Tab-separated table of C-alpha atoms in Angstrom:
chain	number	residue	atom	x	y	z
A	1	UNK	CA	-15.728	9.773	-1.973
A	2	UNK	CA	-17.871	8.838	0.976
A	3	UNK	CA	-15.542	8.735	4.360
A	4	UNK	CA	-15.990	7.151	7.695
A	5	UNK	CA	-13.667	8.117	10.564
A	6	UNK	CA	-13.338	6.079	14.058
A	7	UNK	CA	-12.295	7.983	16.820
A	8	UNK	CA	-11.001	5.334	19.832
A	9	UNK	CA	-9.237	8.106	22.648
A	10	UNK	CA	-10.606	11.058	24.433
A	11	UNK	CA	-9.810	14.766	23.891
A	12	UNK	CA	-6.522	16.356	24.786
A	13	UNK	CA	-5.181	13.195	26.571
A	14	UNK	CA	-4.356	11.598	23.090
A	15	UNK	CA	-3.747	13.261	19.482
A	16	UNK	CA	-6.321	11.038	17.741
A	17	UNK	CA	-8.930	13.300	18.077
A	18	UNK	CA	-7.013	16.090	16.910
A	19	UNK	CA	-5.686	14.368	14.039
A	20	UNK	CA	-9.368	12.915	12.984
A	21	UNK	CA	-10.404	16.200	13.282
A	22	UNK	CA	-8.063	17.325	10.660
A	23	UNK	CA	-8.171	14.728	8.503
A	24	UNK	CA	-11.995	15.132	8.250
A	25	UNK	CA	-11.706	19.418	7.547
A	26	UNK	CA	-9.105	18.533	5.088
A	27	UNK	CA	-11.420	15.279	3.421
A	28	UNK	CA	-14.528	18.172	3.155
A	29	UNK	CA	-12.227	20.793	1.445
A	30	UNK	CA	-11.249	18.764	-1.507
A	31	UNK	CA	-14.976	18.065	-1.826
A	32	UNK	CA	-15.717	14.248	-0.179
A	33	UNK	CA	-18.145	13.739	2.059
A	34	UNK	CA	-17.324	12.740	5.804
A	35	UNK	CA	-20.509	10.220	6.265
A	36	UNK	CA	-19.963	9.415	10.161
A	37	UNK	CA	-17.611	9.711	12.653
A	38	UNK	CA	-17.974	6.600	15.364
A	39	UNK	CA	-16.793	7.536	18.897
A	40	UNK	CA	-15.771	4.512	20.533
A	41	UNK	CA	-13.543	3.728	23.398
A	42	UNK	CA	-12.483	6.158	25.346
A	43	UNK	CA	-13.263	8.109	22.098
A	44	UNK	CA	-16.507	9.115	23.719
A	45	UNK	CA	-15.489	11.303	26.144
A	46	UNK	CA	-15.092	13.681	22.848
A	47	UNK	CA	-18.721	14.204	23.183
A	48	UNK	CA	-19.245	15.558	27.207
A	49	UNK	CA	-20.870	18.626	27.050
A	50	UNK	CA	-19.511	19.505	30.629
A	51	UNK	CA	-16.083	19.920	28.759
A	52	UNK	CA	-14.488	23.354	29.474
A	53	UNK	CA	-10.883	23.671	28.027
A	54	UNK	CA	-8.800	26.942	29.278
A	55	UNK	CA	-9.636	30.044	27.016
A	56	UNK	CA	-6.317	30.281	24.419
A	57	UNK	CA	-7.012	26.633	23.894
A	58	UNK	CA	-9.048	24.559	21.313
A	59	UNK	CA	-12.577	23.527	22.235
A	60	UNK	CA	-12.104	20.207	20.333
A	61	UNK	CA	-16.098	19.186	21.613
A	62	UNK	CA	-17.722	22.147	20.077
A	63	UNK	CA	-15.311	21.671	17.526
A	64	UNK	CA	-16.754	18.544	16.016
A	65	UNK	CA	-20.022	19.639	16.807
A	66	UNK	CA	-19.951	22.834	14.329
A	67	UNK	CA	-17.977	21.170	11.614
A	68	UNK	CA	-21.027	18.534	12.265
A	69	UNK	CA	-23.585	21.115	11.737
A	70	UNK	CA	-22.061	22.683	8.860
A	71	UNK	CA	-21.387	19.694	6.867
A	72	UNK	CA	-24.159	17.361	7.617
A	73	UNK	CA	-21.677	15.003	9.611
A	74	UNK	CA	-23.161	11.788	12.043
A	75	UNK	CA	-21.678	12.097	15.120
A	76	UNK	CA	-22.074	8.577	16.407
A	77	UNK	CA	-20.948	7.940	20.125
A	78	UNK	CA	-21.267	3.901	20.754
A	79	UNK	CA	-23.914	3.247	23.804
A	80	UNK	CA	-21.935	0.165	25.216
A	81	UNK	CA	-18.549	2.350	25.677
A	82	UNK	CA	-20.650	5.569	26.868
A	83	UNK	CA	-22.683	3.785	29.402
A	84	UNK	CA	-19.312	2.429	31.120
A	85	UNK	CA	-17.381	5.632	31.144
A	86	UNK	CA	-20.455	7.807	32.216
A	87	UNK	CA	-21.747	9.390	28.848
A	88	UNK	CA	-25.185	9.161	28.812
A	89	UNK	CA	-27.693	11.294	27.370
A	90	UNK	CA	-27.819	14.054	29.922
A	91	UNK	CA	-24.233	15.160	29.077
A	92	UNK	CA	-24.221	14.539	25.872
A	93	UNK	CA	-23.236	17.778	23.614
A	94	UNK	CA	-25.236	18.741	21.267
A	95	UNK	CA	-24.630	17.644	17.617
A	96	UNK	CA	-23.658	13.942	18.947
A	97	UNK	CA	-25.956	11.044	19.267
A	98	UNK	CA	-25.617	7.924	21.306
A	99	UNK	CA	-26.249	4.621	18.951
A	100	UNK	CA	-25.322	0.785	18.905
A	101	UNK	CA	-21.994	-0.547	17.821
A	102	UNK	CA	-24.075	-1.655	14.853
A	103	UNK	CA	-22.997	1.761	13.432
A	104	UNK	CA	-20.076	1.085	13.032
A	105	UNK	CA	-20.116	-1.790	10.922
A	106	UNK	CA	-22.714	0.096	8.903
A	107	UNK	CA	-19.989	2.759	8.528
A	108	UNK	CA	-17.457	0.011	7.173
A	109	UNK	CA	-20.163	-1.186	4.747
A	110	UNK	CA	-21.496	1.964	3.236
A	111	UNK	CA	-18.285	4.244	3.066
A	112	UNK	CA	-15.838	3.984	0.586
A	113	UNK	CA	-13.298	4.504	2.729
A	114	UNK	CA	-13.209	3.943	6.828
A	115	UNK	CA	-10.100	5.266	8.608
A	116	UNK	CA	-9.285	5.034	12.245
A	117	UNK	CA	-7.522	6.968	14.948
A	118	UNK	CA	-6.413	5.891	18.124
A	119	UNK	CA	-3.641	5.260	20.575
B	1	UNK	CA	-22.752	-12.548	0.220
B	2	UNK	CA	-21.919	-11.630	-3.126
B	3	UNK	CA	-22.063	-7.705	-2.211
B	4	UNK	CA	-20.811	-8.361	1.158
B	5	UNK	CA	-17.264	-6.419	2.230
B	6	UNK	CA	-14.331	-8.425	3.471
B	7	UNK	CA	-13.818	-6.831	7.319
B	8	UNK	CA	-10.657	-7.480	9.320
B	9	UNK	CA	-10.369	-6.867	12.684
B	10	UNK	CA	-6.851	-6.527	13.862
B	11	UNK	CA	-6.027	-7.735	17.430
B	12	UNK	CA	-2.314	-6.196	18.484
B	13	UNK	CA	-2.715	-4.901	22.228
B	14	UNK	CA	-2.786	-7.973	25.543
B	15	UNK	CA	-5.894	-8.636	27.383
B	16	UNK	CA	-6.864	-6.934	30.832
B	17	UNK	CA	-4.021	-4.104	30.605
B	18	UNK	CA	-6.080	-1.872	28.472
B	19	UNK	CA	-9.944	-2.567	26.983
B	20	UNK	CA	-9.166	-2.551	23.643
B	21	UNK	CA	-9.194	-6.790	23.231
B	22	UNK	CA	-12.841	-6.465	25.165
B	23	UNK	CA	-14.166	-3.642	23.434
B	24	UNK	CA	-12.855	-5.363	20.329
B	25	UNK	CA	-14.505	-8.367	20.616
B	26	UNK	CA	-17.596	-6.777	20.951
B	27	UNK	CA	-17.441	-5.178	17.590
B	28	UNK	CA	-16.630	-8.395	16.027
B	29	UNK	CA	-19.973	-10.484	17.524
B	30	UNK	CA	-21.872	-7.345	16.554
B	31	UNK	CA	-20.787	-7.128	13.053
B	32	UNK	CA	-21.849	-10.938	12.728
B	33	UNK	CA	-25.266	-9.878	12.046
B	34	UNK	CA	-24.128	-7.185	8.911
B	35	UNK	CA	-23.799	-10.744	6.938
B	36	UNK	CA	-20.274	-9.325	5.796
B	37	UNK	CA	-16.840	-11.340	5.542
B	38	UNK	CA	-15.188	-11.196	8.446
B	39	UNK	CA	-11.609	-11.889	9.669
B	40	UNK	CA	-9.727	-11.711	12.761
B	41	UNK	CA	-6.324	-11.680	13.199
B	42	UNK	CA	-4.029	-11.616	15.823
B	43	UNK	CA	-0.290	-10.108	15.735
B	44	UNK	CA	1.542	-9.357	18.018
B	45	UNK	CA	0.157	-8.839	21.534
B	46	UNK	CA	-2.607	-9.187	20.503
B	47	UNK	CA	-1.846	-13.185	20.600
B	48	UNK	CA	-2.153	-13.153	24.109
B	49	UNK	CA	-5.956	-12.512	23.624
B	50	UNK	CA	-6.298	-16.643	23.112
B	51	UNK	CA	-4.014	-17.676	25.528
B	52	UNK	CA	-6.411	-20.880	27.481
B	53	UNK	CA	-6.406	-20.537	31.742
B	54	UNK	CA	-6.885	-17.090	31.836
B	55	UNK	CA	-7.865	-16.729	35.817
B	56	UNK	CA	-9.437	-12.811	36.658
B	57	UNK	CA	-10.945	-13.352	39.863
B	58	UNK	CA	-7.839	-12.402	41.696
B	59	UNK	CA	-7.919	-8.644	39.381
B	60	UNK	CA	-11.649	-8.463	39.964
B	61	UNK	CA	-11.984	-8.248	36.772
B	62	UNK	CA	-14.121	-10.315	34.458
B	63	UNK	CA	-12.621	-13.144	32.221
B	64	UNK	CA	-14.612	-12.451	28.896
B	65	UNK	CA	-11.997	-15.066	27.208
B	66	UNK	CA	-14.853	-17.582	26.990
B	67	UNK	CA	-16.311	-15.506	24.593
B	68	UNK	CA	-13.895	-16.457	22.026
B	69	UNK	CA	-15.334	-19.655	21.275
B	70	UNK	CA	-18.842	-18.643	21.088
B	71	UNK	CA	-17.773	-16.476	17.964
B	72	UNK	CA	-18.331	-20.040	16.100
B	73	UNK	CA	-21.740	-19.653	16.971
B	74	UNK	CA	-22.110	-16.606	15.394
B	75	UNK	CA	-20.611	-17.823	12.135
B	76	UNK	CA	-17.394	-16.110	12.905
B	77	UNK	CA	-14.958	-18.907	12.073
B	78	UNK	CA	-12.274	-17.069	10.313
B	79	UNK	CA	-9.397	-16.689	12.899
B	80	UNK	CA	-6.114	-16.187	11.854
B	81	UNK	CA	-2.277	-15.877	14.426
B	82	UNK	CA	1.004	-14.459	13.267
B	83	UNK	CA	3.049	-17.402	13.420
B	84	UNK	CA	6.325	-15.278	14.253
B	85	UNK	CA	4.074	-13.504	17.164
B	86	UNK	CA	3.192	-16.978	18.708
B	87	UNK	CA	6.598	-17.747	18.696
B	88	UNK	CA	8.027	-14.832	19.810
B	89	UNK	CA	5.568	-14.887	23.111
B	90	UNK	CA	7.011	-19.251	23.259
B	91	UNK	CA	3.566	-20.382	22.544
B	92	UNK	CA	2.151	-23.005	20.510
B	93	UNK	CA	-1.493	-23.736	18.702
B	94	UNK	CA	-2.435	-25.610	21.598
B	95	UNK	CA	-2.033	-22.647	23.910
B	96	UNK	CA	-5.166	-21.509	22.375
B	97	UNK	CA	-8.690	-21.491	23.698
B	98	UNK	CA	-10.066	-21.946	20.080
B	99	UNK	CA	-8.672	-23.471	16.900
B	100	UNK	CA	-7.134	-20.698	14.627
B	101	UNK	CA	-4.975	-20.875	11.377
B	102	UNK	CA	-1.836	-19.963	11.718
B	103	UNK	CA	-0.039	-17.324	8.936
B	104	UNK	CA	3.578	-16.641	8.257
B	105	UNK	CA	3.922	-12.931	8.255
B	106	UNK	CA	3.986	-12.922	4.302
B	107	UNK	CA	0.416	-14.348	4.156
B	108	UNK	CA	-0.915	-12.362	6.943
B	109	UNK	CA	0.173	-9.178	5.161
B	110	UNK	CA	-1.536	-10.547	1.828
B	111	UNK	CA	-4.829	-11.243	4.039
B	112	UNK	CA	-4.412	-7.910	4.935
B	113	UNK	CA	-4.274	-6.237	1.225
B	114	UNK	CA	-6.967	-8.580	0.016
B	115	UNK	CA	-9.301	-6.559	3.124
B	116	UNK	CA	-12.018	-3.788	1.832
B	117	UNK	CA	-12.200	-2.458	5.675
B	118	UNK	CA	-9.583	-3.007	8.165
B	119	UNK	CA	-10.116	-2.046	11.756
B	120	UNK	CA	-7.741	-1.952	14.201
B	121	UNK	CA	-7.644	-2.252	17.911
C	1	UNK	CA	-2.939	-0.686	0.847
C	2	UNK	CA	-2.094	2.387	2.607
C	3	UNK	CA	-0.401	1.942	6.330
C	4	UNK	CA	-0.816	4.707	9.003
C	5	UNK	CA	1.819	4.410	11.816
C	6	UNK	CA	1.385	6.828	14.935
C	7	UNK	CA	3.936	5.516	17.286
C	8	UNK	CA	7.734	6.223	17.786
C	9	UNK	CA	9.704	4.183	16.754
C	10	UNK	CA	12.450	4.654	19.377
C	11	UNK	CA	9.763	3.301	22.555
C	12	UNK	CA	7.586	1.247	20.390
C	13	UNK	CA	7.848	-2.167	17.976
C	14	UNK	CA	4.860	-1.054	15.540
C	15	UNK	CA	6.886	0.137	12.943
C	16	UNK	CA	8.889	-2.843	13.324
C	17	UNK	CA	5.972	-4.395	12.973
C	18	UNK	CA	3.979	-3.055	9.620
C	19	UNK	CA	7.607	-3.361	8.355
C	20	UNK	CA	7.964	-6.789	8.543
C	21	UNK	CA	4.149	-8.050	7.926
C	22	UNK	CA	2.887	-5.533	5.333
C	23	UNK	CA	3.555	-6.957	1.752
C	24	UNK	CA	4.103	-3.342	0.631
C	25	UNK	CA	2.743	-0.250	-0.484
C	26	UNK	CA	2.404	3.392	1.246
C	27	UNK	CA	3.007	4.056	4.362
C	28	UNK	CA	2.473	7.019	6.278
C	29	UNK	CA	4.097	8.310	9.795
C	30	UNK	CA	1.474	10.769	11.880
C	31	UNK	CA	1.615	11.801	15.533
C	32	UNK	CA	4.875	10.791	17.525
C	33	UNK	CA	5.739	8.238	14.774
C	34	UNK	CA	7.039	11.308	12.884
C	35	UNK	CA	10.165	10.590	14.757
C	36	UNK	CA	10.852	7.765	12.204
C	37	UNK	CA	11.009	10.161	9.712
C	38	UNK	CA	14.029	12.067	10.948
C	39	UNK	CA	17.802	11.726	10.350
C	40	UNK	CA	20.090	10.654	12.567
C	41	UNK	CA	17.802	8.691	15.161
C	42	UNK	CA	18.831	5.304	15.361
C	43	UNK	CA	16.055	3.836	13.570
C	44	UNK	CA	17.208	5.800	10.237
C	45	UNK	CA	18.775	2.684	8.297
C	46	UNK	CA	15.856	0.644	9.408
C	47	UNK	CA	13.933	2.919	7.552
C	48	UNK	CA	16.251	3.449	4.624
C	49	UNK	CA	16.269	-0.408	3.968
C	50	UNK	CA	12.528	-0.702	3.644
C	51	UNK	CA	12.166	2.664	1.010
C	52	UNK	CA	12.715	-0.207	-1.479
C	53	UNK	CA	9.334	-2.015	-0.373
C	54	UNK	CA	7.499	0.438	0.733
C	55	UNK	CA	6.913	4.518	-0.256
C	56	UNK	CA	7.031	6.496	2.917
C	57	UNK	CA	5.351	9.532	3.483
C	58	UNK	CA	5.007	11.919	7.003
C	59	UNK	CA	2.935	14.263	7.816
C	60	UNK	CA	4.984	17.566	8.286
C	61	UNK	CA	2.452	19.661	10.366
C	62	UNK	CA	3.416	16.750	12.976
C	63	UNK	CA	7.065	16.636	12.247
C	64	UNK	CA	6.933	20.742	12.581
C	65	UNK	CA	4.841	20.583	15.756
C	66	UNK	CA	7.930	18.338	17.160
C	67	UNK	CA	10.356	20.726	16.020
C	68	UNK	CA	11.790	18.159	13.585
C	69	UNK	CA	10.871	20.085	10.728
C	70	UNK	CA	14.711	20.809	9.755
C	71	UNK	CA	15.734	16.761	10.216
C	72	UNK	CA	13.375	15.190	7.241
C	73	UNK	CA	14.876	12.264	6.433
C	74	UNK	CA	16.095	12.015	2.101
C	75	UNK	CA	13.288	9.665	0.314
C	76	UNK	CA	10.786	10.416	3.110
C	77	UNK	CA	7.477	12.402	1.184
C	78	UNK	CA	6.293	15.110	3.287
C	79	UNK	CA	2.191	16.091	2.784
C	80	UNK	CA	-0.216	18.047	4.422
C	81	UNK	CA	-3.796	16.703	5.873
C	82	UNK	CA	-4.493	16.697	2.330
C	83	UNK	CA	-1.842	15.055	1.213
C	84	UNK	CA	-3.282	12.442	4.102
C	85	UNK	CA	-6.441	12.633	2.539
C	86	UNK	CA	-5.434	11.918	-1.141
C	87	UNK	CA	-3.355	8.809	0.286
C	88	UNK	CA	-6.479	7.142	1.480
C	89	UNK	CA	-8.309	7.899	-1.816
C	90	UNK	CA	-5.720	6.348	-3.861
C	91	UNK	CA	-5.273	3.353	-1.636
C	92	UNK	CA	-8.026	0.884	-2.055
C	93	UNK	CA	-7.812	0.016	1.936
C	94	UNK	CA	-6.081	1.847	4.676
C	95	UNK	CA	-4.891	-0.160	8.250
C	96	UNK	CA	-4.035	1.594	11.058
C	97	UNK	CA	-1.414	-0.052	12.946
C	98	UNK	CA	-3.034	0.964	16.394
């Protein structure tokens, strides 16, 4: 099956992202396909490259990014909700791209499944 | 139309105290040009979205509640209250800045399993 | 239809709320809505009385993280991200009750 995920709260303040996260691992093991993820809210500060966590703890950034890379995942961070929170693409980490909300409808239309975390 | 996806938006938080109603709304006049079948509903909270007279200037923030009725303009005509929410929060139909059709709670949750994509706010 | 709760039920009314509006189905308590899930909070019968409408599942690497791992409430289904994953397969739709 074809999944979309929406992320709507940043990284560490809120579980959401943690719980996407899993979700999305646990989708690709039994073999579906995680289409896009769509950042949105303060969902976008997932994808600020100047984000340094302490050592012993997750890197939940780079952590999307290499499950990303590995399985062919769109990282979609909406412009609109970037651009107001200071995301732009200067800071952006790598494996994410900045898009139009129009994503995210597309993600509604073409998965077979969308399923949202937030607060 | 005929391969087009019934989309709900679900409205649950207030206005101003977060950005989820804004950011919301947003979503909904974008996905107005997808050509899909699109809902939105309002429960809870969420109710308070519609409320007429909303006055910002004093929070310096600004009042996107006329944007509400321009979602007729963009074909996006389908707008659907909780009638135990409005009543809960003592307000009536003519509270509202736009017309909506109001649900018991037994037909809003059939809206709801009748949806292919349901987003929430 | 498959509803995903992530709130507690002790501070919060969405519970409350998917309990009374949703027609039926699965439901399924994540984050601090794990809380739900556990006996002996006060919110327990409320629960109880809607296992008749609905089939409630919680997701025990949340109810572990919380230390509620020994508290699991009789009738509740416990599953794993998996287990998450296989509830939004066999669901036609999924709602987030954000």
């Amino acid at each position: 099956m074809k999944f979309g995920i929406v992320v709507n709260e940043g990284p560490y303040q809120h579980q959401a992202s943690d719980s996407a996260y899993l979700f999305a691992k646990a989708a690709i093991e039994k073999g579906h396909e995680v289409w896009r993820v769509f950042f949105y809210h303060d969902g976008v500060n997932n994808a600020s490259k100047l984000t340094e966590p302490p050592q012993d703890d997750r890197h939940i950034v780079n952590r999307w990014a290499k499950l990303a890379e590995d399985h062919k995942i769109d990282l979609v961070v909406c412009v609109a909700a970037a651009l107001r929170r200071g995301i732009k693409e200067e800071n952006l980490a790598q494996g994410f791209r900045i898009s139009g909300l129009g994503q995210l409808v597309e993600a509604g239309i073409k998965c077979d499944r969308l399923v949202t975390f937030g607060d | 139309m005929s391969d087009a996806k019934k989309f709900m938006f679900v409205n649950r938080k207030a206005p101003y105290g977060t950005i989820y109603a804004l950011e919301s709304l947003e979503v909904v006049l974008i996905s107005a040009a997808f050509d899909q079948d699109v809902s939105l509903v309002f429960l809870d909270d969420g109710v308070y979205q519609l409320k007429k007279g909303q006055q910002t200037k004093g929070i310096e923030t600004k009042n996107f509640s006329p944007a509400y009725r321009a979602l007729e303009d963009y074909d996006v005509e389908k707008l659907y209250v909780e009638k135990e929410a409005m009543e809960a929060r003592g307000l009536t139909e003519e509270d509202f800045l736009v017309p909506v059709t109001v649900l018991s709670r037994a037909e809003m949750g059939k809206l709801m399993d009748e949806q292919d994509v349901v987003l929430s706010f | 239809m498959l509803h995903i709760i992530n709130k507690s039920p002790l501070t919060g009314s969405t519970l409350d709320s998917c309990l009374n509006t949703a027609t039926g189905g699965d439901i399924l308590l994540i984050e601090d809505a794990v809380y739900a899930a556990t006996r002996g909070s006060a919110v327990e019968a409320r629960l109880r009385a809607a296992m008749g409408k609905f089939k409630v599942h919680v997701l025990m690497p949340d109810l572990d993280a919380r230390g509620m791992g020994d508290r699991l409430m009789e009738g509740v289904s416990p599953v794993d991200y998996g287990g998450f994953v296989e509830l939004t397969v066999n669901n036609k739709n999924c709602q987030s009750w954000l």
